[in-house]
GROMACS .gro file of C-alpha atoms in nm:
model
   87
    1MET     CA    1   2.860   4.150   0.997
    2ALA     CA    2   3.190   3.946   0.959
    3ASN     CA    3   3.114   3.776   1.290
    4PHE     CA    4   2.697   3.753   1.205
    5ILE     CA    5   2.866   3.554   0.856
    6ARG     CA    6   3.061   3.343   1.073
    7ASN     CA    7   2.828   3.244   1.359
    8THR     CA    8   2.597   3.171   1.112
    9GLN     CA    9   2.856   2.982   0.947
   10VAL     CA   10   2.920   2.743   1.297
   11LYS     CA   11   2.550   2.706   1.298
   12ALA     CA   12   2.496   2.564   0.974
   13MET     CA   13   2.854   2.404   1.028
   14THR     CA   14   2.732   2.262   1.326
   15SER     CA   15   2.411   2.200   1.216
   16ILE     CA   16   2.563   1.975   0.892
   17TRP     CA   17   2.719   1.787   1.192
   18THR     CA   18   2.410   1.713   1.428
   19ALA     CA   19   2.232   1.527   1.085
   20LYS     CA   20   2.545   1.340   1.000
   21GLN     CA   21   2.630   1.237   1.322
   22LYS     CA   22   2.207   1.117   1.385
   23ALA     CA   23   2.200   0.989   1.026
   24ARG     CA   24   2.465   0.744   1.144
   25GLU     CA   25   2.315   0.606   1.415
   26LEU     CA   26   1.993   0.498   1.221
   27ALA     CA   27   2.255   0.325   1.012
   28ASP     CA   28   2.412   0.141   1.280
   29ARG     CA   29   2.111   0.103   1.474
   30THR     CA   30   1.899  -0.052   1.124
   31ALA     CA   31   2.285  -0.257   1.025
   32ALA     CA   32   2.247  -0.422   1.385
   33ALA     CA   33   1.811  -0.501   1.369
   34LEU     CA   34   1.878  -0.692   0.990
   35THR     CA   35   2.147  -0.903   1.139
   36ASP     CA   36   2.030  -0.930   1.411
   37ARG     CA   37   1.934  -1.342   1.404
   38THR     CA   38   1.810  -1.473   1.704
   39GLY     CA   39   1.357  -1.374   1.652
   40GLN     CA   40   1.383  -1.302   2.031
   41GLY     CA   41   1.091  -1.577   2.064
   42THR     CA   42   0.935  -1.525   1.788
   43LEU     CA   43   0.780  -1.891   1.808
   44ASP     CA   44   0.684  -1.801   2.144
   45VAL     CA   45   0.497  -1.516   2.064
   46ALA     CA   46   0.306  -1.681   1.750
   47ILE     CA   47   0.216  -1.963   2.056
   48THR     CA   48   0.076  -1.734   2.271
   49VAL     CA   49  -0.074  -1.541   2.023
   50LEU     CA   50  -0.287  -1.905   1.990
   51ILE     CA   51  -0.421  -1.953   2.231
   52SER     CA   52  -0.515  -1.612   2.355
   53ILE     CA   53  -0.701  -1.628   2.042
   54VAL     CA   54  -0.862  -2.013   2.201
   55LEU     CA   55  -0.945  -1.901   2.473
   56GLY     CA   56  -1.066  -1.579   2.412
   57ALA     CA   57  -1.355  -1.775   2.134
   58LEU     CA   58  -1.422  -2.017   2.413
   59ILE     CA   59  -1.511  -1.757   2.696
   60LEU     CA   60  -1.714  -1.562   2.454
   61ALA     CA   61  -1.915  -1.895   2.348
   62GLY     CA   62  -1.976  -1.967   2.666
   63LEU     CA   63  -2.114  -1.654   2.699
   64TYR     CA   64  -2.335  -1.703   2.404
   65LEU     CA   65  -2.467  -1.971   2.604
   66ILE     CA   66  -2.493  -1.840   2.920
   67VAL     CA   67  -2.715  -1.515   2.812
   68ASP     CA   68  -2.894  -1.743   2.550
   69ASP     CA   69  -3.045  -1.994   2.715
   70THR     CA   70  -3.074  -1.854   3.077
   71VAL     CA   71  -3.100  -1.447   3.070
   72LEU     CA   72  -3.313  -1.364   2.762
   73PRO     CA   73  -3.542  -1.569   2.870
   74THR     CA   74  -3.623  -1.444   3.174
   75ILE     CA   75  -3.587  -1.082   3.047
   76THR     CA   76  -3.800  -1.141   2.797
   77GLN     CA   77  -4.092  -1.293   3.020
   78ARG     CA   78  -4.061  -0.982   3.238
   79ILE     CA   79  -4.097  -0.820   2.967
   80LYS     CA   80  -4.375  -0.962   2.821
   81ASP     CA   81  -4.568  -0.988   3.226
   82MET     CA   82  -4.471  -0.612   3.305
   83PHE     CA   83  -4.715  -0.481   2.921
   84ASN     CA   84  -4.995  -0.743   3.034
   85TYR     CA   85  -5.048  -0.624   3.379
   86GLY     CA   86  -5.356  -0.657   3.443
   87GLY     CA   87  -5.374  -0.321   3.706
   0.00000   0.00000   0.00000
């Protein structure tokens, strides 16, 4: 019985120590992240996002113009021809 109690105490102490160690590591990483003043290229990322949004909008507008002027009238005419079959 004494062995069981001792083993339980050792496991509990090990678990507590592991939890404390993980909490310390988390606190250290958090402190390092909060005190880091490098910015990691925040302005570069913002410019890249803006450029990608503008290019995406231009591509979407171009595709809309192509589909609206070229594809849709052709499809509409083909559908009309298909239903006006005199056959």
